[in-house]
Amino acid sequence: MRTLITGGAGFVGSHLCERFLAEGHDVLCVANFITGNPVNVQHLLGNPRFTFVRHNVSNPIELDGAIDNILHFASPASPVDYLRHPIATLKVGSLGTHNMLGLAKAKNARYLLASTSEVYGDPERHPQREDYWGNVNPIGIRGVYDEAKRFAEAMTMAYHREHAINTHIVRIFNTYGPRMRLDDGRVVPNLMGQALRGEPLTIYGDGSQTRSFCFVSDLVDGIYRLLQCDFHEPVNLGNPNEVTIREFADEILALSGSKSTIEFKPLPQDDPKVRKPDITRARTLLGWEPKVDRHEGMRQTLDYFRGKLND
Ligand code: NAD
Ligand code: UDP
């Protein structure tokens, strides 16, 4: 098996590269470094079954030889990152997705798209099930990411329907763990970094908004299972254990032993008020269930960030 992973030098992508190598695949990692970090895959470079190609997948690419699987994970993923790179985000979700689907067609490869809970926008249904169409502001600041992913889903279904490509769509809910960038702006690295440095923890709004955090190893396991099955509609993967951001900040303070204070800042535009996956489909279809308890995952992530701060 030869598996192409776009965005493989990013947070989730680097864990996927490791998992597919461990399963015996040859892994071709294609990424630029717009948000990822070459250090994430440095330890894999000596492996003869691992190849790294630096390329912007919004531009076409020709690759020799057979490719059995394509996992399209390239995209800025943090709100701060996609607000900094709005056009690149729209391009990689649209042109990048089209290029990778074209490659899947040429190579007769299985295809898996990394979509997101952001396709539900600021949801009016709770928890979110895959048959909910969402509440997205197309011209708001988050629209560049949400609409790019919604387009990517539509394009993926079109390639499945018109060209019978064996496609898969995973809607990923907030995932965290080692190899997140300390400065990517998402709530986990922000608050953990602040706690470890003894700085005030920045809560946007009053902290009553909720998220449901999934540890990266659970997500990777679900993705691996999804790729093997012949189901083509979107599947939510995430941990349904919901928490308010205020509670989450308190947990970080307790687990890190930090004496940091809390500082409230304005809530960004269109910030979803609630988010929690309904994972009935993943449970039924994949026999999948997240296993890592949030506090255990948070401890591992805090250890990773502690190491980075001491580097
Ligand atoms: P990340 O920023 O750590 O990784 C993204 C990777 O894609 C980086 O290596 C980046 O340089 C690369 N990339 C971006 N644009 C590219 C382009 N045009 N060409 C080549 N490479 C490009 O983010 P992540 O958290 O690992 O997210 C990975 C994927 O999972 C994204 O598609 C994201 O939308 C999706 N996702 C992640 C989460 C999460 O909670 N982590 C939630 C929902 C969806
Ligand atoms: N957030 C926060 N403080 C921060 C960063 C984020 O309170 O320093 C909030 C943010 O407003 C959102 C939630 O935490 O309500 C999750 O934000 P994140 O950027 O991780 O991703 P999102 O789930 O919004 O895509």
mmCIF file of C-alpha atoms and ligand atoms in Angstrom:
data_model
loop_
_atom_site.group_PDB
_atom_site.id
_atom_site.type_symbol
_atom_site.label_atom_id
_atom_site.label_comp_id
_atom_site.label_asym_id
_atom_site.label_seq_id
_atom_site.Cartn_x
_atom_site.Cartn_y
_atom_site.Cartn_z
ATOM 1 C CA MET A 1 0.000 0.000 0.000
ATOM 2 C CA ARG A 2 1.227 3.484 -0.883
ATOM 3 C CA THR A 3 -0.554 6.308 0.904
ATOM 4 C CA LEU A 4 -0.351 10.017 0.121
ATOM 5 C CA ILE A 5 -1.058 12.371 3.029
ATOM 6 C CA THR A 6 -1.366 16.063 2.185
ATOM 7 C CA GLY A 7 -0.656 18.357 5.130
ATOM 8 C CA GLY A 8 1.346 15.479 6.604
ATOM 9 C CA ALA A 9 3.782 17.861 8.334
ATOM 10 C CA GLY A 10 0.950 19.409 10.352
ATOM 11 C CA PHE A 11 -0.400 18.387 13.738
ATOM 12 C CA VAL A 12 -2.924 15.686 12.722
ATOM 13 C CA GLY A 13 -1.060 14.802 9.506
ATOM 14 C CA SER A 14 2.164 13.887 11.306
ATOM 15 C CA HIS A 15 0.287 11.441 13.575
ATOM 16 C CA LEU A 16 -1.388 9.946 10.484
ATOM 17 C CA CYS A 17 2.006 9.485 8.792
ATOM 18 C CA GLU A 18 3.205 7.546 11.852
ATOM 19 C CA ARG A 19 0.066 5.392 11.990
ATOM 20 C CA PHE A 20 0.139 4.450 8.298
ATOM 21 C CA LEU A 21 3.870 3.640 8.493
ATOM 22 C CA ALA A 22 3.141 1.445 11.535
ATOM 23 C CA GLU A 23 0.442 -0.350 9.502
ATOM 24 C CA GLY A 24 3.078 -1.197 6.868
ATOM 25 C CA HIS A 25 2.212 1.440 4.247
ATOM 26 C CA ASP A 26 4.692 3.456 2.229
ATOM 27 C CA VAL A 27 3.850 7.059 3.069
ATOM 28 C CA LEU A 28 4.230 10.024 0.759
ATOM 29 C CA CYS A 29 3.821 13.225 2.753
ATOM 30 C CA VAL A 30 3.091 16.340 0.679
ATOM 31 C CA ALA A 31 2.984 19.644 2.530
ATOM 32 C CA ASN A 32 4.164 23.176 2.491
ATOM 33 C CA PHE A 33 4.930 24.897 5.768
ATOM 34 C CA ILE A 34 2.249 27.582 5.758
ATOM 35 C CA THR A 35 1.088 26.326 9.173
ATOM 36 C CA GLY A 36 2.903 23.004 9.668
ATOM 37 C CA ASN A 37 6.410 22.438 10.932
ATOM 38 C CA PRO A 38 9.084 20.231 9.329
ATOM 39 C CA VAL A 39 10.146 19.202 12.851
ATOM 40 C CA ASN A 40 6.884 17.233 13.125
ATOM 41 C CA VAL A 41 8.139 14.652 10.615
ATOM 42 C CA GLN A 42 11.909 14.986 11.083
ATOM 43 C CA HIS A 43 12.032 11.691 13.019
ATOM 44 C CA LEU A 44 10.460 9.886 10.016
ATOM 45 C CA LEU A 45 12.920 11.120 7.382
ATOM 46 C CA GLY A 46 15.344 8.203 7.907
ATOM 47 C CA ASN A 47 12.582 5.650 7.277
ATOM 48 C CA PRO A 48 12.961 4.243 3.714
ATOM 49 C CA ARG A 49 9.162 3.894 3.475
ATOM 50 C CA PHE A 50 8.652 7.624 4.161
ATOM 51 C CA THR A 51 9.016 10.309 1.488
ATOM 52 C CA PHE A 52 8.528 14.025 1.987
ATOM 53 C CA VAL A 53 7.641 16.338 -0.908
ATOM 54 C CA ARG A 54 7.393 20.073 -0.301
ATOM 55 C CA HIS A 55 4.577 21.351 -2.501
ATOM 56 C CA ASN A 56 1.556 23.652 -2.399
ATOM 57 C CA VAL A 57 -1.301 21.290 -3.320
ATOM 58 C CA SER A 58 -3.428 24.181 -4.598
ATOM 59 C CA ASN A 59 -1.123 23.817 -7.623
ATOM 60 C CA PRO A 60 -1.308 20.583 -9.665
ATOM 61 C CA ILE A 61 1.246 17.867 -8.968
ATOM 62 C CA GLU A 62 2.345 14.840 -10.986
ATOM 63 C CA LEU A 63 3.528 11.832 -9.038
ATOM 64 C CA ASP A 64 5.023 8.651 -10.502
ATOM 65 C CA GLY A 65 3.932 5.158 -9.547
ATOM 66 C CA ALA A 66 0.845 3.667 -7.983
ATOM 67 C CA ILE A 67 -0.981 5.422 -5.133
ATOM 68 C CA ASP A 68 -3.587 3.413 -3.228
ATOM 69 C CA ASN A 69 -4.893 6.009 -0.775
ATOM 70 C CA ILE A 70 -5.038 9.806 -0.698
ATOM 71 C CA LEU A 71 -5.802 11.599 2.566
ATOM 72 C CA HIS A 72 -6.328 15.298 1.959
ATOM 73 C CA PHE A 73 -5.443 17.070 5.226
ATOM 74 C CA ALA A 74 -3.683 20.165 3.858
ATOM 75 C CA SER A 75 -5.385 23.329 5.122
ATOM 76 C CA PRO A 76 -4.853 25.950 7.784
ATOM 77 C CA ALA A 77 -7.060 24.739 10.653
ATOM 78 C CA SER A 78 -6.821 27.262 13.468
ATOM 79 C CA PRO A 79 -9.092 30.328 13.252
ATOM 80 C CA VAL A 80 -6.046 32.585 13.746
ATOM 81 C CA ASP A 81 -4.221 30.798 10.903
ATOM 82 C CA TYR A 82 -7.087 30.921 8.432
ATOM 83 C CA LEU A 83 -7.826 34.551 9.223
ATOM 84 C CA ARG A 84 -4.153 35.261 8.495
ATOM 85 C CA HIS A 85 -4.311 33.273 5.213
ATOM 86 C CA PRO A 86 -7.891 33.659 3.946
ATOM 87 C CA ILE A 87 -7.179 33.194 0.234
ATOM 88 C CA ALA A 88 -4.745 30.299 0.675
ATOM 89 C CA THR A 89 -7.405 28.629 2.857
ATOM 90 C CA LEU A 90 -10.086 29.028 0.187
ATOM 91 C CA LYS A 91 -7.670 27.771 -2.471
ATOM 92 C CA VAL A 92 -6.524 24.646 -0.669
ATOM 93 C CA GLY A 93 -10.130 23.693 0.162
ATOM 94 C CA SER A 94 -11.266 24.213 -3.442
ATOM 95 C CA LEU A 95 -8.339 23.956 -5.898
ATOM 96 C CA GLY A 96 -6.340 21.655 -3.586
ATOM 97 C CA THR A 97 -9.311 19.343 -3.146
ATOM 98 C CA HIS A 98 -9.930 19.316 -6.903
ATOM 99 C CA ASN A 99 -6.269 18.516 -7.614
ATOM 100 C CA MET A 100 -6.246 15.659 -5.113
ATOM 101 C CA LEU A 101 -9.528 14.224 -6.428
ATOM 102 C CA GLY A 102 -8.085 14.377 -9.949
ATOM 103 C CA LEU A 103 -5.048 12.477 -8.709
ATOM 104 C CA ALA A 104 -7.312 9.914 -6.995
ATOM 105 C CA LYS A 105 -9.138 9.425 -10.303
ATOM 106 C CA ALA A 106 -5.902 9.054 -12.286
ATOM 107 C CA LYS A 107 -4.470 6.555 -9.785
ATOM 108 C CA ASN A 108 -7.765 4.831 -8.971
ATOM 109 C CA ALA A 109 -7.029 5.542 -5.301
ATOM 110 C CA ARG A 110 -9.265 5.628 -2.249
ATOM 111 C CA TYR A 111 -9.773 9.202 -1.111
ATOM 112 C CA LEU A 112 -10.434 10.680 2.306
ATOM 113 C CA LEU A 113 -11.224 14.357 2.888
ATOM 114 C CA ALA A 114 -10.510 16.056 6.207
ATOM 115 C CA SER A 115 -13.658 18.097 6.724
ATOM 116 C CA THR A 116 -14.684 19.786 9.930
ATOM 117 C CA SER A 117 -17.411 20.480 12.464
ATOM 118 C CA GLU A 118 -17.193 24.050 11.109
ATOM 119 C CA VAL A 119 -19.485 22.951 8.255
ATOM 120 C CA TYR A 120 -22.223 23.180 10.941
ATOM 121 C CA GLY A 121 -21.246 26.818 11.616
ATOM 122 C CA ASP A 122 -22.842 28.249 14.767
ATOM 123 C CA PRO A 123 -25.195 25.284 15.124
ATOM 124 C CA GLU A 124 -28.888 25.555 15.874
ATOM 125 C CA ARG A 125 -29.094 21.828 16.586
ATOM 126 C CA HIS A 126 -27.299 20.206 19.444
ATOM 127 C CA PRO A 127 -25.508 17.811 19.395
ATOM 128 C CA GLN A 128 -24.616 17.926 15.708
ATOM 129 C CA ARG A 129 -25.609 14.963 13.562
ATOM 130 C CA GLU A 130 -24.359 14.410 10.027
ATOM 131 C CA ASP A 131 -27.793 15.105 8.501
ATOM 132 C CA TYR A 132 -27.776 18.701 9.866
ATOM 133 C CA TRP A 133 -26.943 21.196 7.078
ATOM 134 C CA GLY A 134 -25.531 23.850 9.329
ATOM 135 C CA ASN A 135 -25.746 27.578 10.024
ATOM 136 C CA VAL A 136 -22.790 29.227 8.308
ATOM 137 C CA ASN A 137 -22.187 32.916 7.567
ATOM 138 C CA PRO A 138 -20.600 32.718 4.083
ATOM 139 C CA ILE A 139 -19.173 36.254 4.190
ATOM 140 C CA GLY A 140 -18.117 36.317 7.831
ATOM 141 C CA ILE A 141 -14.472 36.027 8.810
ATOM 142 C CA ARG A 142 -14.749 32.249 9.372
ATOM 143 C CA GLY A 143 -16.482 31.817 5.990
ATOM 144 C CA VAL A 144 -13.142 31.310 4.214
ATOM 145 C CA TYR A 145 -12.640 28.048 6.083
ATOM 146 C CA ASP A 146 -16.242 26.905 6.481
ATOM 147 C CA GLU A 147 -17.208 27.462 2.859
ATOM 148 C CA ALA A 148 -13.949 25.997 1.536
ATOM 149 C CA LYS A 149 -14.674 22.801 3.477
ATOM 150 C CA ARG A 150 -18.324 22.777 2.390
ATOM 151 C CA PHE A 151 -17.188 23.158 -1.229
ATOM 152 C CA ALA A 152 -14.621 20.392 -0.646
ATOM 153 C CA GLU A 153 -17.373 18.068 0.581
ATOM 154 C CA ALA A 154 -19.556 18.901 -2.447
ATOM 155 C CA MET A 155 -16.635 18.296 -4.833
ATOM 156 C CA THR A 156 -15.812 14.999 -3.122
ATOM 157 C CA MET A 157 -19.411 13.764 -3.443
ATOM 158 C CA ALA A 158 -19.450 14.874 -7.104
ATOM 159 C CA TYR A 159 -16.319 12.812 -7.850
ATOM 160 C CA HIS A 160 -17.902 9.875 -6.094
ATOM 161 C CA ARG A 161 -21.167 10.198 -8.015
ATOM 162 C CA GLU A 162 -19.758 11.077 -11.430
ATOM 163 C CA HIS A 163 -16.506 9.070 -11.456
ATOM 164 C CA ALA A 164 -17.291 6.369 -8.866
ATOM 165 C CA ILE A 165 -14.213 7.312 -6.816
ATOM 166 C CA ASN A 166 -14.159 5.509 -3.473
ATOM 167 C CA THR A 167 -14.380 8.657 -1.352
ATOM 168 C CA HIS A 168 -14.698 9.259 2.392
ATOM 169 C CA ILE A 169 -15.438 12.421 4.355
ATOM 170 C CA VAL A 170 -14.523 12.853 8.006
ATOM 171 C CA ARG A 171 -15.972 15.802 9.934
ATOM 172 C CA ILE A 172 -13.378 16.383 12.622
ATOM 173 C CA PHE A 173 -14.378 18.027 15.917
ATOM 174 C CA ASN A 174 -11.802 19.929 18.043
ATOM 175 C CA THR A 175 -8.811 17.629 18.301
ATOM 176 C CA TYR A 176 -5.754 18.296 20.437
ATOM 177 C CA GLY A 177 -2.491 16.691 21.488
ATOM 178 C CA PRO A 178 1.280 16.783 21.073
ATOM 179 C CA ARG A 179 2.631 18.569 17.954
ATOM 180 C CA MET A 180 0.065 21.365 18.000
ATOM 181 C CA ARG A 181 1.964 24.611 17.477
ATOM 182 C CA LEU A 182 2.225 26.585 20.703
ATOM 183 C CA ASP A 183 1.432 29.749 18.741
ATOM 184 C CA ASP A 184 -1.335 28.442 16.456
ATOM 185 C CA GLY A 185 -3.922 30.481 18.390
ATOM 186 C CA ARG A 186 -6.311 27.627 19.179
ATOM 187 C CA VAL A 187 -7.641 27.398 22.686
ATOM 188 C CA VAL A 188 -5.593 24.354 23.745
ATOM 189 C CA PRO A 189 -2.090 25.687 22.932
ATOM 190 C CA ASN A 190 -3.058 29.244 23.919
ATOM 191 C CA LEU A 191 -4.336 28.421 27.402
ATOM 192 C CA MET A 192 -1.777 25.690 28.108
ATOM 193 C CA GLY A 193 1.121 27.894 26.981
ATOM 194 C CA GLN A 194 -0.177 30.772 29.115
ATOM 195 C CA ALA A 195 -0.607 28.499 32.164
ATOM 196 C CA LEU A 196 2.912 27.095 31.819
ATOM 197 C CA ARG A 197 4.429 30.577 31.396
ATOM 198 C CA GLY A 198 2.446 31.970 34.336
ATOM 199 C CA GLU A 199 0.629 34.471 32.112
ATOM 200 C CA PRO A 200 -3.111 35.239 32.355
ATOM 201 C CA LEU A 201 -5.336 32.732 30.518
ATOM 202 C CA THR A 202 -7.259 34.580 27.789
ATOM 203 C CA ILE A 203 -10.932 33.572 27.653
ATOM 204 C CA TYR A 204 -12.874 35.026 24.737
ATOM 205 C CA GLY A 205 -16.383 36.130 25.708
ATOM 206 C CA ASP A 206 -17.661 34.951 29.097
ATOM 207 C CA GLY A 207 -16.387 31.390 28.605
ATOM 208 C CA SER A 208 -19.883 29.876 28.505
ATOM 209 C CA GLN A 209 -19.372 28.637 24.929
ATOM 210 C CA THR A 210 -18.756 24.896 24.723
ATOM 211 C CA ARG A 211 -16.417 22.600 22.830
ATOM 212 C CA SER A 212 -15.842 18.821 22.958
ATOM 213 C CA PHE A 213 -12.164 17.892 22.842
ATOM 214 C CA CYS A 214 -10.857 14.689 21.240
ATOM 215 C CA PHE A 215 -7.334 13.369 21.797
ATOM 216 C CA VAL A 216 -5.387 12.912 18.570
ATOM 217 C CA SER A 217 -4.772 9.141 18.894
ATOM 218 C CA ASP A 218 -8.550 8.544 19.060
ATOM 219 C CA LEU A 219 -9.112 10.648 15.953
ATOM 220 C CA VAL A 220 -6.358 8.860 14.010
ATOM 221 C CA ASP A 221 -7.849 5.491 14.904
ATOM 222 C CA GLY A 222 -11.268 6.575 13.618
ATOM 223 C CA ILE A 223 -9.756 7.891 10.375
ATOM 224 C CA TYR A 224 -7.889 4.637 9.797
ATOM 225 C CA ARG A 225 -11.110 2.661 10.263
ATOM 226 C CA LEU A 226 -13.152 4.996 8.052
ATOM 227 C CA LEU A 227 -10.726 4.631 5.147
ATOM 228 C CA GLN A 228 -11.210 0.835 5.165
ATOM 229 C CA CYS A 229 -15.002 0.929 4.882
ATOM 230 C CA ASP A 230 -17.098 1.646 1.807
ATOM 231 C CA PHE A 231 -19.237 4.429 3.244
ATOM 232 C CA HIS A 232 -19.238 7.685 1.306
ATOM 233 C CA GLU A 233 -21.303 10.174 3.270
ATOM 234 C CA PRO A 234 -19.738 12.313 6.016
ATOM 235 C CA VAL A 235 -18.880 10.781 9.384
ATOM 236 C CA ASN A 236 -18.371 12.865 12.552
ATOM 237 C CA LEU A 237 -15.292 11.975 14.586
ATOM 238 C CA GLY A 238 -14.842 13.650 17.943
ATOM 239 C CA ASN A 239 -15.273 13.158 21.633
ATOM 240 C CA PRO A 240 -18.830 13.954 22.804
ATOM 241 C CA ASN A 241 -17.589 14.950 26.264
ATOM 242 C CA GLU A 242 -18.624 18.640 26.208
ATOM 243 C CA VAL A 243 -17.146 21.345 28.406
ATOM 244 C CA THR A 244 -17.440 25.129 28.662
ATOM 245 C CA ILE A 245 -14.291 27.075 27.862
ATOM 246 C CA ARG A 246 -14.384 28.501 31.411
ATOM 247 C CA GLU A 247 -14.403 24.960 32.897
ATOM 248 C CA PHE A 248 -11.671 23.926 30.494
ATOM 249 C CA ALA A 249 -9.472 26.840 31.621
ATOM 250 C CA ASP A 250 -9.983 25.823 35.270
ATOM 251 C CA GLU A 251 -8.998 22.231 34.416
ATOM 252 C CA ILE A 252 -5.792 23.494 32.787
ATOM 253 C CA LEU A 253 -4.953 25.548 35.883
ATOM 254 C CA ALA A 254 -5.555 22.540 38.138
ATOM 255 C CA LEU A 255 -3.619 20.038 36.010
ATOM 256 C CA SER A 256 -0.636 22.330 35.438
ATOM 257 C CA GLY A 257 -0.519 23.645 39.009
ATOM 258 C CA SER A 258 -0.317 27.145 37.503
ATOM 259 C CA LYS A 259 -1.049 30.281 39.517
ATOM 260 C CA SER A 260 -2.128 32.192 36.391
ATOM 261 C CA THR A 261 -5.191 34.415 36.525
ATOM 262 C CA ILE A 262 -8.048 34.545 33.986
ATOM 263 C CA GLU A 263 -8.444 37.500 31.627
ATOM 264 C CA PHE A 264 -11.639 37.976 29.587
ATOM 265 C CA LYS A 265 -11.308 39.258 26.004
ATOM 266 C CA PRO A 266 -13.909 40.014 23.291
ATOM 267 C CA LEU A 267 -15.541 37.043 21.599
ATOM 268 C CA PRO A 268 -14.515 36.830 17.912
ATOM 269 C CA GLN A 269 -17.249 37.226 15.264
ATOM 270 C CA ASP A 270 -19.356 34.106 14.534
ATOM 271 C CA ASP A 271 -17.640 32.052 17.259
ATOM 272 C CA PRO A 272 -19.893 28.965 17.644
ATOM 273 C CA LYS A 273 -21.748 29.011 20.997
ATOM 274 C CA VAL A 274 -21.906 25.239 21.341
ATOM 275 C CA ARG A 275 -20.281 22.245 19.680
ATOM 276 C CA LYS A 276 -20.652 18.554 20.393
ATOM 277 C CA PRO A 277 -20.622 15.645 17.957
ATOM 278 C CA ASP A 278 -23.294 13.002 17.736
ATOM 279 C CA ILE A 279 -21.067 9.976 17.018
ATOM 280 C CA THR A 280 -23.802 7.360 16.555
ATOM 281 C CA ARG A 281 -22.788 6.917 12.907
ATOM 282 C CA ALA A 282 -19.106 6.315 13.740
ATOM 283 C CA ARG A 283 -20.045 3.946 16.571
ATOM 284 C CA THR A 284 -22.357 1.897 14.337
ATOM 285 C CA LEU A 285 -20.314 1.953 11.159
ATOM 286 C CA LEU A 286 -16.770 1.717 12.523
ATOM 287 C CA GLY A 287 -17.229 0.257 16.004
ATOM 288 C CA TRP A 288 -15.293 3.357 17.051
ATOM 289 C CA GLU A 289 -15.349 5.076 20.425
ATOM 290 C CA PRO A 290 -12.923 7.654 21.818
ATOM 291 C CA LYS A 291 -10.866 6.066 24.587
ATOM 292 C CA VAL A 292 -8.594 8.754 25.999
ATOM 293 C CA ASP A 293 -10.011 10.553 29.015
ATOM 294 C CA ARG A 294 -9.735 14.346 28.700
ATOM 295 C CA HIS A 295 -7.545 14.812 31.752
ATOM 296 C CA GLU A 296 -5.157 12.084 30.587
ATOM 297 C CA GLY A 297 -4.934 13.678 27.138
ATOM 298 C CA MET A 298 -4.461 17.120 28.679
ATOM 299 C CA ARG A 299 -1.600 15.842 30.875
ATOM 300 C CA GLN A 300 0.208 14.400 27.825
ATOM 301 C CA THR A 301 -0.305 17.643 25.922
ATOM 302 C CA LEU A 302 0.905 19.777 28.847
ATOM 303 C CA ASP A 303 4.052 17.586 29.049
ATOM 304 C CA TYR A 304 4.668 18.151 25.342
ATOM 305 C CA PHE A 305 4.287 21.940 25.633
ATOM 306 C CA ARG A 306 6.476 21.992 28.759
ATOM 307 C CA GLY A 307 9.211 20.300 26.696
ATOM 308 C CA LYS A 308 8.787 22.838 23.879
ATOM 309 C CA LEU A 309 9.024 25.800 26.278
ATOM 310 C CA ASN A 310 12.262 24.362 27.713
ATOM 311 C CA ASP A 311 13.777 23.682 24.232
HETATM 312 P P1 NAD B 1 -2.104 22.092 10.890
HETATM 313 O O1 NAD B 1 -2.115 23.537 10.567
HETATM 314 O O2 NAD B 1 -1.243 21.642 12.020
HETATM 315 O O3 NAD B 1 -1.684 21.249 9.613
HETATM 316 C C1 NAD B 1 -2.053 21.574 8.314
HETATM 317 C C2 NAD B 1 -0.959 21.176 7.364
HETATM 318 O O4 NAD B 1 -1.355 21.468 6.014
HETATM 319 C C3 NAD B 1 0.353 21.948 7.570
HETATM 320 O O5 NAD B 1 1.445 21.080 7.339
HETATM 321 C C4 NAD B 1 0.292 23.023 6.480
HETATM 322 O O6 NAD B 1 1.538 23.575 6.165
HETATM 323 C C5 NAD B 1 -0.319 22.193 5.356
HETATM 324 N N1 NAD B 1 -0.891 22.973 4.280
HETATM 325 C C6 NAD B 1 -1.785 23.984 4.358
HETATM 326 N N2 NAD B 1 -2.047 24.452 3.128
HETATM 327 C C7 NAD B 1 -1.318 23.707 2.262
HETATM 328 C C8 NAD B 1 -1.177 23.687 0.852
HETATM 329 N N3 NAD B 1 -1.828 24.551 0.070
HETATM 330 N N4 NAD B 1 -0.336 22.777 0.294
HETATM 331 C C9 NAD B 1 0.328 21.902 1.058
HETATM 332 N N5 NAD B 1 0.236 21.865 2.401
HETATM 333 C C10 NAD B 1 -0.584 22.761 2.986
HETATM 334 O O7 NAD B 1 -3.626 21.687 11.160
HETATM 335 P P2 NAD B 1 -4.274 20.340 11.748
HETATM 336 O O8 NAD B 1 -4.934 20.666 13.022
HETATM 337 O O9 NAD B 1 -3.282 19.239 11.697
HETATM 338 O O10 NAD B 1 -5.432 20.074 10.676
HETATM 339 C C11 NAD B 1 -5.252 19.154 9.621
HETATM 340 C C12 NAD B 1 -6.531 18.998 8.829
HETATM 341 O O11 NAD B 1 -7.585 18.542 9.687
HETATM 342 C C13 NAD B 1 -7.033 20.294 8.187
HETATM 343 O O12 NAD B 1 -7.563 20.001 6.910
HETATM 344 C C14 NAD B 1 -8.134 20.749 9.111
HETATM 345 O O13 NAD B 1 -9.099 21.519 8.443
HETATM 346 C C15 NAD B 1 -8.688 19.420 9.603
HETATM 347 N N6 NAD B 1 -9.337 19.598 10.925
HETATM 348 C C16 NAD B 1 -8.596 19.640 12.060
HETATM 349 C C17 NAD B 1 -9.227 19.841 13.286
HETATM 350 C C18 NAD B 1 -8.461 19.871 14.579
HETATM 351 O O14 NAD B 1 -9.105 20.031 15.632
HETATM 352 N N7 NAD B 1 -7.159 19.711 14.614
HETATM 353 C C19 NAD B 1 -10.621 20.000 13.332
HETATM 354 C C20 NAD B 1 -11.326 19.982 12.153
HETATM 355 C C21 NAD B 1 -10.672 19.760 10.941
HETATM 356 N N1 UDP B 2 -10.769 30.689 22.849
HETATM 357 C C1 UDP B 2 -10.543 31.333 24.049
HETATM 358 N N2 UDP B 2 -9.264 31.772 24.313
HETATM 359 C C2 UDP B 2 -8.230 31.588 23.458
HETATM 360 C C3 UDP B 2 -8.470 30.918 22.236
HETATM 361 C C4 UDP B 2 -9.761 30.488 21.970
HETATM 362 O O1 UDP B 2 -11.453 31.524 24.862
HETATM 363 O O2 UDP B 2 -7.109 32.004 23.795
HETATM 364 C C5 UDP B 2 -12.124 30.200 22.579
HETATM 365 C C6 UDP B 2 -12.676 30.550 21.214
HETATM 366 O O3 UDP B 2 -13.294 31.823 21.227
HETATM 367 C C7 UDP B 2 -13.648 29.418 20.982
HETATM 368 C C8 UDP B 2 -13.020 28.235 21.704
HETATM 369 O O4 UDP B 2 -12.087 28.786 22.620
HETATM 370 O O5 UDP B 2 -14.885 29.720 21.599
HETATM 371 C C9 UDP B 2 -12.280 27.272 20.768
HETATM 372 O O6 UDP B 2 -11.436 28.058 19.954
HETATM 373 P P1 UDP B 2 -10.386 27.437 18.926
HETATM 374 O O7 UDP B 2 -9.647 28.597 18.333
HETATM 375 O O8 UDP B 2 -9.586 26.379 19.571
HETATM 376 O O9 UDP B 2 -11.221 26.728 17.774
HETATM 377 P P2 UDP B 2 -12.747 26.699 17.288
HETATM 378 O O10 UDP B 2 -13.387 25.599 18.049
HETATM 379 O O11 UDP B 2 -13.413 28.025 17.574
HETATM 380 O O12 UDP B 2 -12.607 26.439 15.843
#
